[in-house]
Short mmCIF file of C-alpha atoms in Angstrom, two decimals:
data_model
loop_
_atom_site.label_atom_id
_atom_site.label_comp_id
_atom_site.label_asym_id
_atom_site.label_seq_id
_atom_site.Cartn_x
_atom_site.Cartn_y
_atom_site.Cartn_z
CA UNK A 133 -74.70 30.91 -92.69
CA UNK A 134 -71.79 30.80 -90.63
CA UNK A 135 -69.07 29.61 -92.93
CA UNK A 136 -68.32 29.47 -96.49
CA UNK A 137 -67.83 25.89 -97.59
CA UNK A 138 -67.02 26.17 -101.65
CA UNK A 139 -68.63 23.54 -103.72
CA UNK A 140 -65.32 22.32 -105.02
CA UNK A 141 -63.66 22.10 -102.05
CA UNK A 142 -66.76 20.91 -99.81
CA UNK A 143 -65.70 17.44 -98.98
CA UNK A 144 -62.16 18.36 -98.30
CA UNK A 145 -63.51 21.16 -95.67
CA UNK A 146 -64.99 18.57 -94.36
CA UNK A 147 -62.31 16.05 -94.05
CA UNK A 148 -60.28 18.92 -92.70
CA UNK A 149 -62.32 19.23 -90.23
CA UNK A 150 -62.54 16.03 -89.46
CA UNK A 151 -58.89 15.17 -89.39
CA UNK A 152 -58.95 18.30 -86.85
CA UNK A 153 -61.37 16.88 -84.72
CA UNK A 154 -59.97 13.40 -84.33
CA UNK A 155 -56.60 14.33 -84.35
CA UNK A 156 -57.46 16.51 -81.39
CA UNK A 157 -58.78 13.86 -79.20
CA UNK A 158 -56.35 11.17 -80.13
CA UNK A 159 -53.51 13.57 -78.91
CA UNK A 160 -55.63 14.79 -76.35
CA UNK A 161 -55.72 11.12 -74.59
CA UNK A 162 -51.88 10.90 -75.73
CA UNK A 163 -51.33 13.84 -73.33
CA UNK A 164 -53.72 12.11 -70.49
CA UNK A 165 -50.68 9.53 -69.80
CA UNK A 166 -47.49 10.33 -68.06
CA UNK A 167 -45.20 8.89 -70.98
CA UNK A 168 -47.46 11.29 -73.37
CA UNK A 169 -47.72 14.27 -71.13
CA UNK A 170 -43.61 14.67 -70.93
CA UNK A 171 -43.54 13.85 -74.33
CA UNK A 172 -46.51 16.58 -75.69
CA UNK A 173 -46.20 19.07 -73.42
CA UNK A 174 -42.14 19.30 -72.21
CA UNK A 175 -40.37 17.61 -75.15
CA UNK A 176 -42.24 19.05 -78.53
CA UNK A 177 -42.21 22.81 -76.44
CA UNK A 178 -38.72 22.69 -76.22
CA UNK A 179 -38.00 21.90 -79.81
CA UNK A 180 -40.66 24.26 -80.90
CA UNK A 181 -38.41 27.23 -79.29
CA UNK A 182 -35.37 26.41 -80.45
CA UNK A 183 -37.03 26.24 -84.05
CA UNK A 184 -38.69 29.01 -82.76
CA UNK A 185 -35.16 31.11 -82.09
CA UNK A 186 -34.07 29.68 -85.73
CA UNK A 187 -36.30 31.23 -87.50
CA UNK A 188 -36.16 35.11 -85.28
CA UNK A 189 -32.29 34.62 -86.03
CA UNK A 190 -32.91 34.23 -90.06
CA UNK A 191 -35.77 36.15 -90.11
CA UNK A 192 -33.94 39.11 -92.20
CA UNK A 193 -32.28 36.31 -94.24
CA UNK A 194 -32.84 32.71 -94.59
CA UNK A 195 -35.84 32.37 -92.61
CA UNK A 196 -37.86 35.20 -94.30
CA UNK A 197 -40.23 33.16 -96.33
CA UNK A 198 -40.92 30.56 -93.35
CA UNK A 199 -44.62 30.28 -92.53
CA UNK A 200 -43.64 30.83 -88.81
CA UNK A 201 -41.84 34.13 -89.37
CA UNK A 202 -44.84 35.67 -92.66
CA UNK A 203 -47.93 34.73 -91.09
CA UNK A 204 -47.60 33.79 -87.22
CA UNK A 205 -45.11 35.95 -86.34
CA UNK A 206 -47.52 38.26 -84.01
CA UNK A 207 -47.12 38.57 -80.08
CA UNK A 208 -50.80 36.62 -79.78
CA UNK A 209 -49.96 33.58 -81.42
CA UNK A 210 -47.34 33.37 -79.53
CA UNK A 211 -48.49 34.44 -76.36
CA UNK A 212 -51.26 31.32 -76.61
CA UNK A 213 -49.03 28.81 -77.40
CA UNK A 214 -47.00 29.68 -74.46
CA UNK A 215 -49.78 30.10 -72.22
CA UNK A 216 -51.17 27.18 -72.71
CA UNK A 217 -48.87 24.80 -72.45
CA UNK A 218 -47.60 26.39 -69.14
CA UNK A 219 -51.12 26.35 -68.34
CA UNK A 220 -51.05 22.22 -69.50
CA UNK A 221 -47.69 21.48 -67.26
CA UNK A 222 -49.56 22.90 -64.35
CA UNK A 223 -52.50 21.11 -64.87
CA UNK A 224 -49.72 18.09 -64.76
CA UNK A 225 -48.16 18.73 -61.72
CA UNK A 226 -51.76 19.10 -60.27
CA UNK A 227 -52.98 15.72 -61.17
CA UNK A 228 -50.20 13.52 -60.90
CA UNK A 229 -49.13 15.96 -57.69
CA UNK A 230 -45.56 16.32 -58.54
CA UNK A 231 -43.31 18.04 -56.52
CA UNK A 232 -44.47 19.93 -53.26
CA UNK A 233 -45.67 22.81 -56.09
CA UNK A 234 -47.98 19.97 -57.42
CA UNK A 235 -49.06 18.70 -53.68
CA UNK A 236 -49.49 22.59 -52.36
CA UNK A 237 -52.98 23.97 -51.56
CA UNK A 238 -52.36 27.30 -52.50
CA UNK A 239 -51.51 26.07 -56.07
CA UNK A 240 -54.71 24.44 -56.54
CA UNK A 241 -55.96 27.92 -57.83
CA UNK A 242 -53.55 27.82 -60.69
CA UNK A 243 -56.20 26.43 -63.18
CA UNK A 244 -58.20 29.76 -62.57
CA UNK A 245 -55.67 31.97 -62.71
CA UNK A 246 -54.41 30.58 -66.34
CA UNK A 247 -57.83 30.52 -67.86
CA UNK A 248 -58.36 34.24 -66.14
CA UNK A 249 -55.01 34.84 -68.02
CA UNK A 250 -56.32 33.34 -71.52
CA UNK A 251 -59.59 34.67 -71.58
CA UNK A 252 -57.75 38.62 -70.59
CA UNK A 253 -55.79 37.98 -73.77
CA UNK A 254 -58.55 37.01 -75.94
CA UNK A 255 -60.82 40.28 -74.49
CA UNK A 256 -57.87 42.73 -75.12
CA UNK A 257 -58.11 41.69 -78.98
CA UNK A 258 -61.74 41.91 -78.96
CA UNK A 259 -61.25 45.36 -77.63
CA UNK A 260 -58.65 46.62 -79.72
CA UNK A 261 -60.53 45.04 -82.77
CA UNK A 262 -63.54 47.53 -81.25
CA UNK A 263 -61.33 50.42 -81.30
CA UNK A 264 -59.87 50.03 -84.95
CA UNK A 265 -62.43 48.73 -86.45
CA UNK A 266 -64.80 51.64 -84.84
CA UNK A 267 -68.16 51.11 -83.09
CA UNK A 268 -70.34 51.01 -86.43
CA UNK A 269 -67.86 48.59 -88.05
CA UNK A 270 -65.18 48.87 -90.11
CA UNK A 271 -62.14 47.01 -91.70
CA UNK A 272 -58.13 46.77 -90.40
CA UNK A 273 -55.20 44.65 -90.68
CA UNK A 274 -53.99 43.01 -87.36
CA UNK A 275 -50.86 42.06 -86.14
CA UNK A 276 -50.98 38.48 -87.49
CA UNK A 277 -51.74 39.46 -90.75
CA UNK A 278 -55.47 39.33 -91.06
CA UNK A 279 -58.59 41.82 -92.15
CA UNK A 280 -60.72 42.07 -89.20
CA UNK A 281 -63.94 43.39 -89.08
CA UNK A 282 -64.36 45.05 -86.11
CA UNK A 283 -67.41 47.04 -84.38
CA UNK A 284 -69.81 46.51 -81.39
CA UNK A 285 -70.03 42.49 -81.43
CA UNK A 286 -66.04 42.58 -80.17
CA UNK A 287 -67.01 45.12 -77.57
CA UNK A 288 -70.02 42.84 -76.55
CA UNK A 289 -67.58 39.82 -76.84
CA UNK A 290 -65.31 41.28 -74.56
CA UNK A 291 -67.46 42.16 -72.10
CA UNK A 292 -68.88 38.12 -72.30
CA UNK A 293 -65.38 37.31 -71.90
CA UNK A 294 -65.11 39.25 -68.72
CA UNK A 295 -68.33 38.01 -67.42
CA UNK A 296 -67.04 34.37 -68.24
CA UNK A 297 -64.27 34.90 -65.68
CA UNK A 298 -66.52 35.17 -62.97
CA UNK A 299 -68.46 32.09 -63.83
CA UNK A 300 -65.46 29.84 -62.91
CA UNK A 301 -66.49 29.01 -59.59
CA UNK A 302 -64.65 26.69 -57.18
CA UNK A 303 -61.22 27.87 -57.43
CA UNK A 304 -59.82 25.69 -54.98
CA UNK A 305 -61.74 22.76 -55.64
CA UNK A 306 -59.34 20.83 -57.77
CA UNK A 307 -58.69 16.80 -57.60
CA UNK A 308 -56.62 14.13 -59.40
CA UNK A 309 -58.34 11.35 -60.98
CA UNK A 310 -57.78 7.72 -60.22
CA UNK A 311 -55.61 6.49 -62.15
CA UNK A 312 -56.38 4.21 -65.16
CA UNK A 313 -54.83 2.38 -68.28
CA UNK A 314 -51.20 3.13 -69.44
CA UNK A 315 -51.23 5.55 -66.24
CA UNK A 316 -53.72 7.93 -67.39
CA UNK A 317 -54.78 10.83 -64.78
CA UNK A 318 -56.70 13.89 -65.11
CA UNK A 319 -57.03 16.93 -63.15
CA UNK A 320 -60.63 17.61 -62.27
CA UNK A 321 -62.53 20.67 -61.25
CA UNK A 322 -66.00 19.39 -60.45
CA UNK A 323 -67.54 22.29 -60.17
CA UNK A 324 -66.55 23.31 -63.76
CA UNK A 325 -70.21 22.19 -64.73
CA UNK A 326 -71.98 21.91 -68.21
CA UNK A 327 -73.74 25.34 -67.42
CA UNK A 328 -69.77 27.19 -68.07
CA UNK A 329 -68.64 25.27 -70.60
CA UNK A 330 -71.31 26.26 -72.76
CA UNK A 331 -71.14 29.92 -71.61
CA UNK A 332 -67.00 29.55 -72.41
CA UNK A 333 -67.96 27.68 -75.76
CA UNK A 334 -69.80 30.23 -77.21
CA UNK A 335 -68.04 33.29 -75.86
CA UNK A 336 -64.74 31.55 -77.17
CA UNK A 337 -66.42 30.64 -80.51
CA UNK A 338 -67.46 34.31 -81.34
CA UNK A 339 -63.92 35.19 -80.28
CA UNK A 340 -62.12 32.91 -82.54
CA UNK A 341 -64.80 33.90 -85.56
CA UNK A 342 -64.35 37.32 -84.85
CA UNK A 343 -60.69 37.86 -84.20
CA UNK A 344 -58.97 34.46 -86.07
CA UNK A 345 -61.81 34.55 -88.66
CA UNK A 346 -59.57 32.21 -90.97
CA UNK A 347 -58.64 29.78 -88.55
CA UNK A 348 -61.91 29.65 -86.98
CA UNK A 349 -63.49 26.80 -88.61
CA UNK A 350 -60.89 24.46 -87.11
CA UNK A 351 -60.00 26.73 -84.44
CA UNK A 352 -63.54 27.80 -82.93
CA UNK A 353 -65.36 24.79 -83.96
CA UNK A 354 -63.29 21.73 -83.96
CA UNK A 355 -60.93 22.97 -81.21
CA UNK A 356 -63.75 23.56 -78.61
CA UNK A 357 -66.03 20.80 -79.56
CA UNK A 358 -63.08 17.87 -79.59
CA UNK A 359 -62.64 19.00 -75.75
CA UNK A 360 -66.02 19.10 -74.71
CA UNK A 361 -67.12 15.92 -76.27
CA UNK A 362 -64.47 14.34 -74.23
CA UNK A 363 -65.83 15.88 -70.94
CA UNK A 364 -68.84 14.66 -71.85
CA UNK A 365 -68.98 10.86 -72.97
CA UNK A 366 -65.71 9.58 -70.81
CA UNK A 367 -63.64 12.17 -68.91
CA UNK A 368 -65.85 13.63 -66.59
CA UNK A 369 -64.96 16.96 -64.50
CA UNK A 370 -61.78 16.73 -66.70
CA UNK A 371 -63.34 19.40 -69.54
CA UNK A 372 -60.70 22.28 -68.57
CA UNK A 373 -57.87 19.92 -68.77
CA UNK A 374 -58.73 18.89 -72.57
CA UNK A 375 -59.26 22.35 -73.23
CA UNK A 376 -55.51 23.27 -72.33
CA UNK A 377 -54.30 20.04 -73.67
CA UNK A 378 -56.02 20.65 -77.17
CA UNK A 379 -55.66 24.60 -77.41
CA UNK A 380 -52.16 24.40 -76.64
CA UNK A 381 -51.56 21.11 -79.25
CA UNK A 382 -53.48 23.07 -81.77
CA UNK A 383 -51.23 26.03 -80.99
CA UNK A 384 -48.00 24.16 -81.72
CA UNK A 385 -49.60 22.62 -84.92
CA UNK A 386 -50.75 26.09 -86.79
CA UNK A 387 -47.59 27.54 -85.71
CA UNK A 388 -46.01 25.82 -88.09
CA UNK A 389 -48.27 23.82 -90.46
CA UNK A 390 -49.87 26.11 -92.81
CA UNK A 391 -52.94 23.93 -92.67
CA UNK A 392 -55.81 25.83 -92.09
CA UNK A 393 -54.80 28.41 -95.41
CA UNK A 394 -54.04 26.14 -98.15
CA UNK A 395 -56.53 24.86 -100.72
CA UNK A 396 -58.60 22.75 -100.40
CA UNK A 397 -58.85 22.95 -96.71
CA UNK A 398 -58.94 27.00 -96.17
CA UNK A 399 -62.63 27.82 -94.72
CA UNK A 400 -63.87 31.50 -94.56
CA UNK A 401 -66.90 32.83 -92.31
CA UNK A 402 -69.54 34.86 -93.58
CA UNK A 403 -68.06 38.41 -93.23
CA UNK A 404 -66.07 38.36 -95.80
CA UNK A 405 -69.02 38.15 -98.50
CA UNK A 406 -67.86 37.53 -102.28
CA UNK A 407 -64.71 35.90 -101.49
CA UNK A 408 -63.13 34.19 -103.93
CA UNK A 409 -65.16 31.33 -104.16
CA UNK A 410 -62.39 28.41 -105.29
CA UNK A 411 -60.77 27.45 -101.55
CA UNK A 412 -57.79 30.33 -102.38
CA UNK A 413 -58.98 33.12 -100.19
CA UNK A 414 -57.58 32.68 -97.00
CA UNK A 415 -54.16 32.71 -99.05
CA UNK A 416 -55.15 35.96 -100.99
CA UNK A 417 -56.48 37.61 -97.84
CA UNK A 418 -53.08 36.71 -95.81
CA UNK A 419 -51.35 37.85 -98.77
CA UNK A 420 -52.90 40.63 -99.17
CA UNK A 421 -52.87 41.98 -95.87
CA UNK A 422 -49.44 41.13 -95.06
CA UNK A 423 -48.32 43.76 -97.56
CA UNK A 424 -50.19 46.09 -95.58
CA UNK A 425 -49.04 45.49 -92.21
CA UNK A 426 -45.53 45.57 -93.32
CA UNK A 427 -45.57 48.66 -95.16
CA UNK A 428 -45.10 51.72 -92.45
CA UNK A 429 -46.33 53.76 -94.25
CA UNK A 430 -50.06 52.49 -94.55
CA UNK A 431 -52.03 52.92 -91.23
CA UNK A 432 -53.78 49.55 -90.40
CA UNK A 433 -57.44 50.91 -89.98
CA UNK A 434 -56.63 53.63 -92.88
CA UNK A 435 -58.25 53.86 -96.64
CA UNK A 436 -55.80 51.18 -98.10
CA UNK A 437 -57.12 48.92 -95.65
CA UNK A 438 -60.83 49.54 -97.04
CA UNK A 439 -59.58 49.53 -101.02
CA UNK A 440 -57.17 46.38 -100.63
CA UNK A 441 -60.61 44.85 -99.20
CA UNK A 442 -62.82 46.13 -102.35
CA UNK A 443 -60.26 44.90 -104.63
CA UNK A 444 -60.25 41.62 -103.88
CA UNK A 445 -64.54 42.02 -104.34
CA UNK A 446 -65.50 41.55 -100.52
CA UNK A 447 -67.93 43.88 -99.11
CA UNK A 448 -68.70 42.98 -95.17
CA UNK A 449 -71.46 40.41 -93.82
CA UNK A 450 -71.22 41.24 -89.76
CA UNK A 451 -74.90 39.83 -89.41
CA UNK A 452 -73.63 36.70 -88.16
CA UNK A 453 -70.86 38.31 -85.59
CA UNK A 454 -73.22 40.62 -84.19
CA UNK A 455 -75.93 37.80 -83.44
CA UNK A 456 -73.16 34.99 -82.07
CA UNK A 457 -72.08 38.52 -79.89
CA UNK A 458 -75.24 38.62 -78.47
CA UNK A 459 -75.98 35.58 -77.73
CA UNK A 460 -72.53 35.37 -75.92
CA UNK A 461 -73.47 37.61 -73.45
CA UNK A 462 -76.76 36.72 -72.98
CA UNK A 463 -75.66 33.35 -72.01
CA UNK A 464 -73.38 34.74 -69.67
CA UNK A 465 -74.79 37.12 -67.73
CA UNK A 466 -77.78 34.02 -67.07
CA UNK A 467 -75.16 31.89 -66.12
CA UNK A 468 -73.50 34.89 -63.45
CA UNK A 469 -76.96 35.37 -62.61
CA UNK A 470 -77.33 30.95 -61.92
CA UNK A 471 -74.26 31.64 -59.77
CA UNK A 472 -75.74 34.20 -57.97
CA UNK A 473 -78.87 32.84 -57.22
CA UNK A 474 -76.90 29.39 -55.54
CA UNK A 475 -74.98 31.51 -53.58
CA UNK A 476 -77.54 33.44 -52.07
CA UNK A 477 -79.13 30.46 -51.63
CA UNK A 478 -76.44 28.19 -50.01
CA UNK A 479 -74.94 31.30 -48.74
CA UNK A 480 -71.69 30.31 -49.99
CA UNK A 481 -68.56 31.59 -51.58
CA UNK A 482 -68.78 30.41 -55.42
CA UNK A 483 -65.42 31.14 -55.33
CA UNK A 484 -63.81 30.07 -52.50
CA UNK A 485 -66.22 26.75 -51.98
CA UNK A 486 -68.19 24.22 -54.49
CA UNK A 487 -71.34 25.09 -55.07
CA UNK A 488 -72.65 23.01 -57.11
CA UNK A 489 -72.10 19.73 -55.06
CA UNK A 490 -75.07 17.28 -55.19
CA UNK A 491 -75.59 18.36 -59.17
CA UNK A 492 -75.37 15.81 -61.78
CA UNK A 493 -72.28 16.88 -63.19
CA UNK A 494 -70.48 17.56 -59.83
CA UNK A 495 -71.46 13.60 -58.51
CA UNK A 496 -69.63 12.09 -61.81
CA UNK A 497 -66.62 14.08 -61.46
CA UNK A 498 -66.38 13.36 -58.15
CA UNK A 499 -66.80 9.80 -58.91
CA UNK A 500 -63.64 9.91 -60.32
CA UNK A 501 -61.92 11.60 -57.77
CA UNK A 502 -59.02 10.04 -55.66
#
């Protein structure tokens, strides 16, 4: 079992979810117009900051007890956010080619070099969480306030994650969309086929489960399944544009809206076996680890760390990492390997040309194509 859905709390899980999922994909078609795309992605940002500078200012003082400033006040939540709606504006400028920058050649590699950028991010906390946690597995406190279970599944994660960057093939093979009602336009990568988004779905969903373990019920499953089920019944070859659109929405949302910890909506994966079983103990474990992380005297991977965890009566239930870990990797490397094989093939550049032109996938995004 993947997640722990309390029998009280079931059917609000649920709707959480739910609301996650839709609200994703409304928001994400919002963003697909030019009236929604300033609005989402240059307006909201900009407020965002300057609430953002608020609360650093009063952090000592009024601001101390602001969800922003005691649970999402670490460099990677904040680091996302950022990077993915820079990431989105690009992705902007690209489609509806605005400005020489969004009319440029060279700049058509942008798209890989943010998702490069992402995915680096994301491996760095699956290899840290390797380090502290120890090969064998072990419990620590991160940065944004959470017990982490770390061993060998982030180190296999990681080195998915790595693997994942070389599957994005067709760097320079980027196109707008037609356009369509209320001045919708997408920018496509064609070549961005079915075959990588699963690889990137699953590597990202072990990475969300194993590093945002709390979160990861709305942010590994609803978050990557609300842009690929857009890529796959209407906006074809657009799948890496939803993904920005929706990571970087959701970013700006749990920023600020304790959502995804509050009962009855909190969801907890496996690993933490014997949590409290009432839809309370994402709040207890944020809580509890907080008052670890900001006490300098208590090491983050140190024996505290392991009692504060026994206290609360969770022991560790990694089966489920270590399998998702696998299976990350394995799905990779077959996918690299895919790569390889059309390349030798064609002999072509995957990088530097399409390669998969004439697939089913490919044809339909190009379809679309100006």
């Amino acid at each position: 079992m993947l997640f722990q859905l309390y029998g009280s709390t079931v059917a609000t899980q649920l709707l959480g979810w739910c609301l996650v999922f839709l609200g994703l994909i409304l928001l994400n078609e919002l963003g697909r117009t030019k009236f929604g795309g300033v609005l989402v992605f240059f307006i909201v940002p900009a407020a965002l900051t300057v609430y953002f500078i608020v609360a650093a200012i009063g952090k000592n003082s009024f601001a101390s007890e602001w969800y922003v400033i005691k649970y999402m006040g670490g460099w990677f939540h904040y680091a996302k956010l950022y990077a993915a709606t820079i990431g989105c504006i690009g992705f902007i400028f690209l489609a509806r080619k605005w400005t020489a920058l969004g009319k440029a050649e060279w700049f058509k590699c942008w798209p890989f070099i943010i998702v490069a950028i992402n995915i680096l991010i994301a491996v760095a906390s699956d290899f840290e969480s390797a380090v502290k946690g120890g090969i064998s597995g072990g419990w620590w406190v991160s940065n944004e306030g959470v017990f982490l279970y770390g061993g060998w599944w982030n180190l296999l994660n990681g080195l998915a994650g790595i693997i994942n960057i070389a599957c994005m093939t067709g760097w320079w093979g980027i196109y707008s969309s037609k356009k369509g009602k209320l001045e919708k336009q997408d920018m496509l990568w064609p070549d961005m086929t079915w075959m990588f988004i699963i690889a990137y779905d699953v590597w990202n969903f072990e990475y969300t489960y194993l590093n945002l373990p709390t979160h990861s019920w709305y942010c590994g499953l609803a978050l990557l399944l609300a842009p690929t089920f857009a890529a796959t019944f209407w906006n074809k070859g657009g799948w890496i544009q939803n993904r920005a659109f929706t990571l970087s929405i959701w970013c700006m949302f749990a920023q600020v809206v304790p959502f995804q910890l509050t009962k009855p909506f909190s969801v907890l994966p496996s690993v933490y076996a014997g949590a409290p079983q009432d839809g309370t103990g994402a709040q207890a474990l944020y809580d509890a680890s907080m008052a670890i992380y900001n006490n300098p005297a208590i090491a983050n991977n140190g024996p505290e760390v392991q009692q504060a965890i026994a206290k609360m009566g969770i022991t560790a239930d990694p089966k489920a990492q270590g399998v998702i870990a696998v299976l990350a990797l394995v799905i990779n490397v077959l996918v690299l390997a895919a790569i390889c094989k059309k390349a030798f093939a064609t002999k072509t550049n995957p990088y530097t040309k399409e390669i998969w032109k004439g697939t089913k996938d490919f044809e339909e995004a190009m379809a679309r194509a100006e």
